[in-house]
Each structure stands twice: as structure tokens, then as C-alpha cells.
Amino acid sequence: MEAEYATAKEWYKANRRELKKYRGQWIAYTNQGVISGDRDYDKMKDGIPADTPKLGYVIERIFESEFVEPVRFYPVRMRSLKSHDWQPRYELHLKVQNSERVEMLVDSGAELRSITKQLGEDLGCSRTPGESISKAEGVGGSIEYSLIAQFEDQYFGSHDTV
């Protein structure tokens, strides 16, 4: 019998290691577990059961690089070593015209925050005539984006997993 969790965040903390099989995919999860997952955002959204409340689940991208074991260098004099598996991941409630609850990396020192085109469309964002879509690439993959001036968000806390 699976344990019951009060929030999706608690489920995530307790089951983070099991999400390795979802590398490279978008997932939607509740306090009971993953309810949908796919590499394609739209297919993942279509896989969410229709009777699930809109704000009853969290959407997150599991990047390919998340479960890569880091290279470790050990000192000549051995002492007890402590591993710390923390990332600046926060549960956000994003709102433009529509609202979504998502789990994402947040850089508190960044001037801009980026979301995928598909998530922007779900939020009700639209491009103005002449606005171009840009593409950014990094270690975790690539993303298409355009700039949004007005954006509301609300933090729910971080996932501090040890």
C-alpha cells in the first residue's frame, strides 16, 4: 500500500529518485503520484485525467541532466563526506490570462524567467505582430521563447531534498 501525502510537494520529496525514468519528459503529478508523462508537452497535458481539478496537480519538466551522477573528487585525508542533493526548485502559481501550477528551477538573481511556448499558450499568452520566437540551448536541452512583459507568479516553497 502506498503512503498518503498531504501535498504534491510532499509526494515529490519522498519519491524524487523514482522520477529518473521520466528524464527528458514533462510530468504532471498530484499528492498520489504521477498522473501523466510524455516528452511532448501537449501529449502530457492530454494525458491528464479530465476529472483532475486544474490546480490539483503540478506540472514539471524532468531534464536529462537531473539524474547524472556528478564527478567526485576526494581529498587525500578522508573525513566524513556529506552529499547534498538540493536544487532551487519552487512550486509556482503562474497567471497571465489563465493560471497553472508548475514546479520549476528559479534563479533569484536572474533578470528574466523563461517558460516553454506550450506553457505560455496554456497561460493565455500570445505574441504581438512582429514579435519573433527565439531559441535557447543549454545542458538540459533547448527551449523556444519570446519575451512577456506582464507576468504574475506566487511562490509556494522549495524542494529541499537531502
CSV table of N, CA and C in Angstrom, one decimal, residues 6-130:
chain,number,residue,atom,x,y,z
A,6,ALA,N,-0.1,14.7,2.1
A,6,ALA,CA,-1.0,15.8,2.1
A,6,ALA,C,-0.9,16.7,0.9
A,7,THR,N,0.3,16.9,0.4
A,7,THR,CA,0.5,17.8,-0.8
A,7,THR,C,1.3,17.1,-1.8
A,8,ALA,N,1.3,17.6,-3.0
A,8,ALA,CA,2.1,17.1,-4.1
A,8,ALA,C,3.6,17.3,-3.8
A,9,LYS,N,3.9,18.4,-3.1
A,9,LYS,CA,5.3,18.7,-2.8
A,9,LYS,C,5.8,17.6,-1.9
A,10,GLU,N,5.0,17.1,-0.9
A,10,GLU,CA,5.5,16.0,0.0
A,10,GLU,C,5.7,14.8,-0.8
A,11,TRP,N,4.8,14.5,-1.8
A,11,TRP,CA,5.0,13.3,-2.6
A,11,TRP,C,6.3,13.4,-3.4
A,12,TYR,N,6.5,14.6,-4.0
A,12,TYR,CA,7.7,14.8,-4.7
A,12,TYR,C,9.0,14.5,-3.9
A,13,LYS,N,9.0,15.1,-2.7
A,13,LYS,CA,10.2,14.9,-1.8
A,13,LYS,C,10.4,13.5,-1.5
A,14,ALA,N,9.4,12.7,-1.2
A,14,ALA,CA,9.5,11.3,-0.9
A,14,ALA,C,9.8,10.4,-2.1
A,15,ASN,N,9.5,10.8,-3.3
A,15,ASN,CA,9.6,10.0,-4.4
A,15,ASN,C,10.5,10.5,-5.5
A,16,ARG,N,11.3,11.5,-5.3
A,16,ARG,CA,12.1,12.2,-6.3
A,16,ARG,C,13.0,11.2,-7.1
A,17,ARG,N,13.7,10.3,-6.4
A,17,ARG,CA,14.6,9.3,-7.0
A,17,ARG,C,13.9,8.5,-8.0
A,18,GLU,N,12.6,8.2,-7.8
A,18,GLU,CA,11.8,7.3,-8.7
A,18,GLU,C,11.5,8.1,-10.1
A,19,LEU,N,11.7,9.4,-10.1
A,19,LEU,CA,11.4,10.1,-11.3
A,19,LEU,C,12.5,10.0,-12.4
A,20,LYS,N,13.5,9.3,-12.1
A,20,LYS,CA,14.6,9.1,-13.0
A,20,LYS,C,14.1,8.5,-14.3
A,21,LYS,N,13.1,7.7,-14.3
A,21,LYS,CA,12.6,7.0,-15.5
A,21,LYS,C,11.9,8.0,-16.4
A,22,TYR,N,11.6,9.3,-15.9
A,22,TYR,CA,10.9,10.3,-16.7
A,22,TYR,C,11.9,11.3,-17.2
A,23,ARG,N,13.2,11.0,-17.2
A,23,ARG,CA,14.2,12.0,-17.8
A,23,ARG,C,13.8,12.4,-19.2
A,24,GLY,N,13.8,13.7,-19.4
A,24,GLY,CA,13.5,14.3,-20.7
A,24,GLY,C,12.0,14.4,-21.0
A,25,GLN,N,11.2,14.2,-20.0
A,25,GLN,CA,9.8,14.3,-20.2
A,25,GLN,C,9.1,15.4,-19.3
A,26,TRP,N,8.0,15.8,-19.7
A,26,TRP,CA,7.1,16.6,-18.9
A,26,TRP,C,6.2,15.7,-18.1
A,27,ILE,N,6.0,16.0,-16.8
A,27,ILE,CA,5.2,15.2,-16.0
A,27,ILE,C,4.1,16.0,-15.3
A,28,ALA,N,3.0,15.5,-15.0
A,28,ALA,CA,2.0,16.1,-14.1
A,28,ALA,C,1.8,15.1,-12.9
A,29,TYR,N,1.9,15.7,-11.7
A,29,TYR,CA,1.7,14.8,-10.5
A,29,TYR,C,0.9,15.5,-9.5
A,30,THR,N,0.3,14.6,-8.6
A,30,THR,CA,-0.5,15.1,-7.5
A,30,THR,C,0.1,14.5,-6.2
A,31,ASN,N,-0.6,14.6,-5.1
A,31,ASN,CA,-0.1,14.1,-3.9
A,31,ASN,C,-0.1,12.5,-3.9
A,32,GLN,N,-0.7,11.9,-4.9
A,32,GLN,CA,-0.8,10.5,-5.0
A,32,GLN,C,0.2,9.9,-6.1
A,33,GLY,N,0.9,10.8,-6.8
A,33,GLY,CA,1.9,10.3,-7.8
A,33,GLY,C,1.7,10.9,-9.2
A,34,VAL,N,2.5,10.4,-10.1
A,34,VAL,CA,2.5,10.9,-11.5
A,34,VAL,C,1.2,10.5,-12.2
A,35,ILE,N,0.5,11.5,-12.8
A,35,ILE,CA,-0.8,11.2,-13.4
A,35,ILE,C,-0.6,11.2,-14.9
A,36,SER,N,0.5,11.8,-15.4
A,36,SER,CA,0.7,11.9,-16.9
A,36,SER,C,2.1,12.2,-17.1
A,37,GLY,N,2.7,11.7,-18.2
A,37,GLY,CA,4.1,12.0,-18.6
A,37,GLY,C,4.3,11.7,-20.0
A,38,ASP,N,5.1,12.6,-20.7
A,38,ASP,CA,5.4,12.4,-22.1
A,38,ASP,C,6.5,13.5,-22.4
A,39,ARG,N,7.3,13.2,-23.5
A,39,ARG,CA,8.3,14.1,-23.9
A,39,ARG,C,7.6,15.4,-24.6
A,40,ASP,N,6.5,15.2,-25.1
A,40,ASP,CA,5.7,16.2,-25.8
A,40,ASP,C,4.8,16.8,-24.7
A,41,TYR,N,4.9,18.1,-24.5
A,41,TYR,CA,4.1,18.8,-23.5
A,41,TYR,C,2.6,18.7,-23.8
A,42,ASP,N,2.1,18.8,-25.1
A,42,ASP,CA,0.7,18.7,-25.4
A,42,ASP,C,0.2,17.3,-25.1
A,43,LYS,N,1.0,16.3,-25.4
A,43,LYS,CA,0.6,14.9,-25.2
A,43,LYS,C,0.4,14.7,-23.7
A,44,MET,N,1.4,15.2,-22.9
A,44,MET,CA,1.3,15.1,-21.4
A,44,MET,C,0.1,15.8,-20.9
A,45,LYS,N,-0.3,17.0,-21.4
A,45,LYS,CA,-1.5,17.7,-21.0
A,45,LYS,C,-2.7,16.9,-21.3
A,46,ASP,N,-2.7,16.3,-22.5
A,46,ASP,CA,-3.9,15.5,-23.0
A,46,ASP,C,-4.0,14.2,-22.1
A,47,GLY,N,-2.9,13.7,-21.5
A,47,GLY,CA,-3.0,12.5,-20.7
A,47,GLY,C,-3.5,12.7,-19.3
A,48,ILE,N,-3.7,14.0,-18.9
A,48,ILE,CA,-4.2,14.3,-17.5
A,48,ILE,C,-5.7,13.9,-17.5
A,49,PRO,N,-6.1,13.1,-16.5
A,49,PRO,CA,-7.5,12.8,-16.4
A,49,PRO,C,-8.4,14.0,-16.4
A,50,ALA,N,-9.5,14.0,-17.1
A,50,ALA,CA,-10.4,15.1,-17.2
A,50,ALA,C,-11.0,15.5,-15.8
A,51,ASP,N,-11.1,14.5,-14.9
A,51,ASP,CA,-11.7,14.8,-13.6
A,51,ASP,C,-10.8,15.4,-12.6
A,52,THR,N,-9.5,15.6,-13.0
A,52,THR,CA,-8.5,16.2,-12.1
A,52,THR,C,-8.7,17.7,-12.1
A,53,PRO,N,-8.8,18.3,-10.9
A,53,PRO,CA,-9.0,19.7,-10.8
A,53,PRO,C,-7.8,20.5,-11.4
A,54,LYS,N,-8.0,21.6,-12.1
A,54,LYS,CA,-7.0,22.4,-12.7
A,54,LYS,C,-5.8,22.7,-11.8
A,55,LEU,N,-6.0,23.1,-10.6
A,55,LEU,CA,-4.9,23.4,-9.7
A,55,LEU,C,-4.7,22.2,-8.7
A,56,GLY,N,-5.1,21.0,-9.1
A,56,GLY,CA,-4.9,19.9,-8.2
A,56,GLY,C,-3.7,19.1,-8.6
A,57,TYR,N,-2.9,19.5,-9.6
A,57,TYR,CA,-1.7,18.9,-10.0
A,57,TYR,C,-0.6,19.9,-10.2
A,58,VAL,N,0.6,19.4,-10.3
A,58,VAL,CA,1.8,20.2,-10.6
A,58,VAL,C,2.4,19.7,-11.9
A,59,ILE,N,2.8,20.6,-12.8
A,59,ILE,CA,3.5,20.3,-14.0
A,59,ILE,C,5.0,20.6,-13.8
A,60,GLU,N,5.8,19.6,-14.3
A,60,GLU,CA,7.2,19.8,-14.2
A,60,GLU,C,7.9,19.1,-15.3
A,61,ARG,N,9.1,19.7,-15.7
A,61,ARG,CA,9.9,19.1,-16.7
A,61,ARG,C,11.1,18.4,-16.0
A,62,ILE,N,11.3,17.1,-16.3
A,62,ILE,CA,12.4,16.4,-15.7
A,62,ILE,C,13.5,16.4,-16.8
A,63,PHE,N,14.6,17.2,-16.5
A,63,PHE,CA,15.6,17.3,-17.5
A,63,PHE,C,16.5,16.1,-17.6
A,64,GLU,N,17.1,15.9,-18.7
A,64,GLU,CA,18.0,14.7,-18.9
A,64,GLU,C,19.2,14.8,-17.9
A,65,SER,N,19.6,16.0,-17.6
A,65,SER,CA,20.8,16.1,-16.7
A,65,SER,C,20.5,16.0,-15.3
A,66,GLU,N,19.3,15.9,-14.8
A,66,GLU,CA,19.0,15.9,-13.4
A,66,GLU,C,19.5,14.7,-12.6
A,67,PHE,N,19.6,13.5,-13.3
A,67,PHE,CA,20.0,12.3,-12.5
A,67,PHE,C,21.4,11.8,-12.9
A,68,VAL,N,22.2,12.7,-13.5
A,68,VAL,CA,23.5,12.3,-13.9
A,68,VAL,C,24.4,12.4,-12.6
A,69,GLU,N,25.1,11.3,-12.3
A,69,GLU,CA,25.9,11.3,-11.1
A,69,GLU,C,27.1,12.2,-11.3
A,70,PRO,N,27.3,13.2,-10.4
A,70,PRO,CA,28.5,14.1,-10.6
A,70,PRO,C,29.8,13.4,-10.4
A,71,VAL,N,30.8,14.0,-11.0
A,71,VAL,CA,32.2,13.5,-10.8
A,71,VAL,C,32.6,13.9,-9.3
A,72,ARG,N,33.2,13.0,-8.6
A,72,ARG,CA,33.5,13.4,-7.2
A,72,ARG,C,35.1,13.3,-7.1
A,73,PHE,N,35.6,14.3,-6.4
A,73,PHE,CA,37.0,14.3,-6.1
A,73,PHE,C,37.1,14.2,-4.6
A,74,TYR,N,37.9,13.3,-4.1
A,74,TYR,CA,38.0,13.1,-2.7
A,74,TYR,C,39.4,13.5,-2.2
A,75,PRO,N,39.5,14.2,-1.1
A,75,PRO,CA,40.8,14.6,-0.6
A,75,PRO,C,41.6,13.5,-0.1
A,76,VAL,N,42.9,13.7,0.0
A,76,VAL,CA,43.8,12.7,0.4
A,76,VAL,C,43.5,12.3,1.9
A,77,ARG,N,43.3,13.3,2.7
A,77,ARG,CA,42.9,13.0,4.1
A,77,ARG,C,41.4,12.8,4.1
A,78,MET,N,40.9,11.6,4.4
A,78,MET,CA,39.5,11.3,4.3
A,78,MET,C,38.8,11.7,5.6
A,79,ARG,N,37.7,12.4,5.4
A,79,ARG,CA,36.8,12.7,6.5
A,79,ARG,C,35.4,12.3,6.1
A,80,SER,N,34.5,12.4,7.0
A,80,SER,CA,33.2,12.0,6.6
A,80,SER,C,32.7,13.0,5.6
A,81,LEU,N,32.1,12.4,4.5
A,81,LEU,CA,31.6,13.3,3.4
A,81,LEU,C,30.1,13.3,3.4
A,82,LYS,N,29.6,14.4,3.1
A,82,LYS,CA,28.1,14.6,3.1
A,82,LYS,C,27.7,15.0,1.7
A,83,SER,N,26.7,14.3,1.2
A,83,SER,CA,26.1,14.6,-0.1
A,83,SER,C,24.9,15.5,0.1
A,84,HIS,N,24.7,16.5,-0.7
A,84,HIS,CA,23.6,17.4,-0.6
A,84,HIS,C,22.9,17.5,-1.9
A,85,ASP,N,21.7,17.0,-2.1
A,85,ASP,CA,21.0,17.0,-3.4
A,85,ASP,C,20.0,18.1,-3.4
A,86,TRP,N,20.4,19.3,-3.4
A,86,TRP,CA,19.4,20.4,-3.4
A,86,TRP,C,19.5,21.2,-4.7
A,87,GLN,N,18.3,21.6,-5.2
A,87,GLN,CA,18.2,22.4,-6.4
A,87,GLN,C,17.2,23.6,-6.1
A,88,PRO,N,17.4,24.7,-6.7
A,88,PRO,CA,16.5,25.8,-6.5
A,88,PRO,C,15.2,25.6,-7.2
A,89,ARG,N,14.4,24.6,-6.8
A,89,ARG,CA,13.2,24.3,-7.5
A,89,ARG,C,12.0,24.8,-6.6
A,90,TYR,N,11.1,25.5,-7.2
A,90,TYR,CA,10.0,26.1,-6.5
A,90,TYR,C,8.7,25.8,-7.2
A,91,GLU,N,7.7,25.6,-6.3
A,91,GLU,CA,6.3,25.4,-6.9
A,91,GLU,C,5.8,26.8,-7.1
A,92,LEU,N,5.4,27.1,-8.3
A,92,LEU,CA,4.8,28.4,-8.6
A,92,LEU,C,3.4,28.4,-9.1
A,93,HIS,N,2.7,29.4,-8.8
A,93,HIS,CA,1.3,29.5,-9.4
A,93,HIS,C,1.5,30.7,-10.4
A,94,LEU,N,1.5,30.4,-11.7
A,94,LEU,CA,1.7,31.4,-12.7
A,94,LEU,C,0.4,31.8,-13.3
A,95,LYS,N,0.3,33.1,-13.5
A,95,LYS,CA,-1.0,33.7,-14.0
A,95,LYS,C,-0.8,34.8,-15.0
A,96,VAL,N,-1.4,34.6,-16.2
A,96,VAL,CA,-1.4,35.7,-17.2
A,96,VAL,C,-2.9,35.9,-17.4
A,97,GLN,N,-3.5,35.2,-18.4
A,97,GLN,CA,-5.0,35.2,-18.5
A,97,GLN,C,-5.5,33.9,-17.8
A,98,ASN,N,-4.8,32.8,-18.0
A,98,ASN,CA,-5.2,31.6,-17.3
A,98,ASN,C,-4.1,31.3,-16.2
A,99,SER,N,-4.3,30.3,-15.4
A,99,SER,CA,-3.3,30.0,-14.4
A,99,SER,C,-2.9,28.6,-14.4
A,100,GLU,N,-1.7,28.3,-14.0
A,100,GLU,CA,-1.1,26.9,-14.0
A,100,GLU,C,-0.3,26.8,-12.7
A,101,ARG,N,-0.2,25.7,-12.1
A,101,ARG,CA,0.7,25.4,-11.0
A,101,ARG,C,1.8,24.5,-11.6
A,102,VAL,N,3.0,25.1,-11.5
A,102,VAL,CA,4.2,24.4,-12.1
A,102,VAL,C,5.3,24.3,-11.1
A,103,GLU,N,6.2,23.3,-11.2
A,103,GLU,CA,7.4,23.2,-10.5
A,103,GLU,C,8.5,23.5,-11.4
A,104,MET,N,9.4,24.5,-11.0
A,104,MET,CA,10.4,24.9,-12.0
A,104,MET,C,11.7,25.4,-11.2
A,105,LEU,N,12.8,25.4,-11.9
A,105,LEU,CA,14.0,26.0,-11.4
A,105,LEU,C,13.9,27.5,-11.4
A,106,VAL,N,14.2,28.1,-10.3
A,106,VAL,CA,14.1,29.6,-10.2
A,106,VAL,C,15.5,30.2,-9.8
A,107,ASP,N,16.0,31.1,-10.7
A,107,ASP,CA,17.2,31.8,-10.4
A,107,ASP,C,16.9,33.1,-9.8
A,108,SER,N,17.0,33.3,-8.5
A,108,SER,CA,16.6,34.5,-7.9
A,108,SER,C,17.4,35.8,-8.3
A,109,GLY,N,18.5,35.6,-8.9
A,109,GLY,CA,19.3,36.7,-9.4
A,109,GLY,C,19.1,37.0,-10.9
A,110,ALA,N,18.3,36.2,-11.5
A,110,ALA,CA,18.1,36.4,-13.0
A,110,ALA,C,17.2,37.6,-13.3
A,111,GLU,N,17.4,38.3,-14.4
A,111,GLU,CA,16.6,39.4,-14.8
A,111,GLU,C,15.3,38.9,-15.5
A,112,LEU,N,15.4,37.7,-16.2
A,112,LEU,CA,14.3,37.2,-16.9
A,112,LEU,C,14.0,35.8,-16.4
A,113,ARG,N,12.8,35.3,-16.5
A,113,ARG,CA,12.4,33.9,-16.3
A,113,ARG,C,11.8,33.4,-17.6
A,114,SER,N,12.1,32.1,-17.9
A,114,SER,CA,11.6,31.6,-19.1
A,114,SER,C,10.7,30.4,-18.9
A,115,ILE,N,9.7,30.3,-19.7
A,115,ILE,CA,8.8,29.1,-19.7
A,115,ILE,C,8.7,28.7,-21.2
A,116,THR,N,8.2,27.5,-21.4
A,116,THR,CA,8.1,27.0,-22.7
A,116,THR,C,6.9,27.6,-23.5
A,117,LYS,N,7.0,27.6,-24.8
A,117,LYS,CA,5.9,28.1,-25.6
A,117,LYS,C,4.6,27.5,-25.3
A,118,GLN,N,4.6,26.2,-25.1
A,118,GLN,CA,3.4,25.5,-24.8
A,118,GLN,C,2.7,25.9,-23.5
A,119,LEU,N,3.6,26.1,-22.4
A,119,LEU,CA,3.1,26.5,-21.2
A,119,LEU,C,2.6,28.0,-21.3
A,120,GLY,N,3.3,28.8,-22.1
A,120,GLY,CA,2.8,30.2,-22.3
A,120,GLY,C,1.4,30.2,-23.0
A,121,GLU,N,1.2,29.3,-23.9
A,121,GLU,CA,-0.1,29.2,-24.6
A,121,GLU,C,-1.1,28.7,-23.6
A,122,ASP,N,-0.8,27.8,-22.7
A,122,ASP,CA,-1.8,27.3,-21.7
A,122,ASP,C,-2.2,28.5,-20.8
A,123,LEU,N,-1.2,29.4,-20.5
A,123,LEU,CA,-1.4,30.5,-19.6
A,123,LEU,C,-2.2,31.6,-20.3
A,124,GLY,N,-2.4,31.5,-21.7
A,124,GLY,CA,-3.1,32.5,-22.4
A,124,GLY,C,-2.2,33.6,-23.0
A,125,CYS,N,-0.9,33.4,-23.0
A,125,CYS,CA,0.0,34.4,-23.6
A,125,CYS,C,-0.1,34.3,-25.1
A,126,SER,N,0.0,35.4,-25.8
A,126,SER,CA,0.0,35.5,-27.2
A,126,SER,C,1.1,36.5,-27.7
A,127,ARG,N,1.6,36.2,-28.9
A,127,ARG,CA,2.6,37.1,-29.4
A,127,ARG,C,2.0,38.3,-30.1
A,128,THR,N,2.7,39.4,-30.1
A,128,THR,CA,2.2,40.6,-30.8
A,128,THR,C,2.7,40.5,-32.2
A,129,PRO,N,2.1,41.1,-33.2
A,129,PRO,CA,2.6,41.1,-34.6
A,129,PRO,C,4.0,41.5,-34.6
A,130,GLY,N,4.8,40.8,-35.3
A,130,GLY,CA,6.2,41.1,-35.5
A,130,GLY,C,7.1,40.6,-34.4
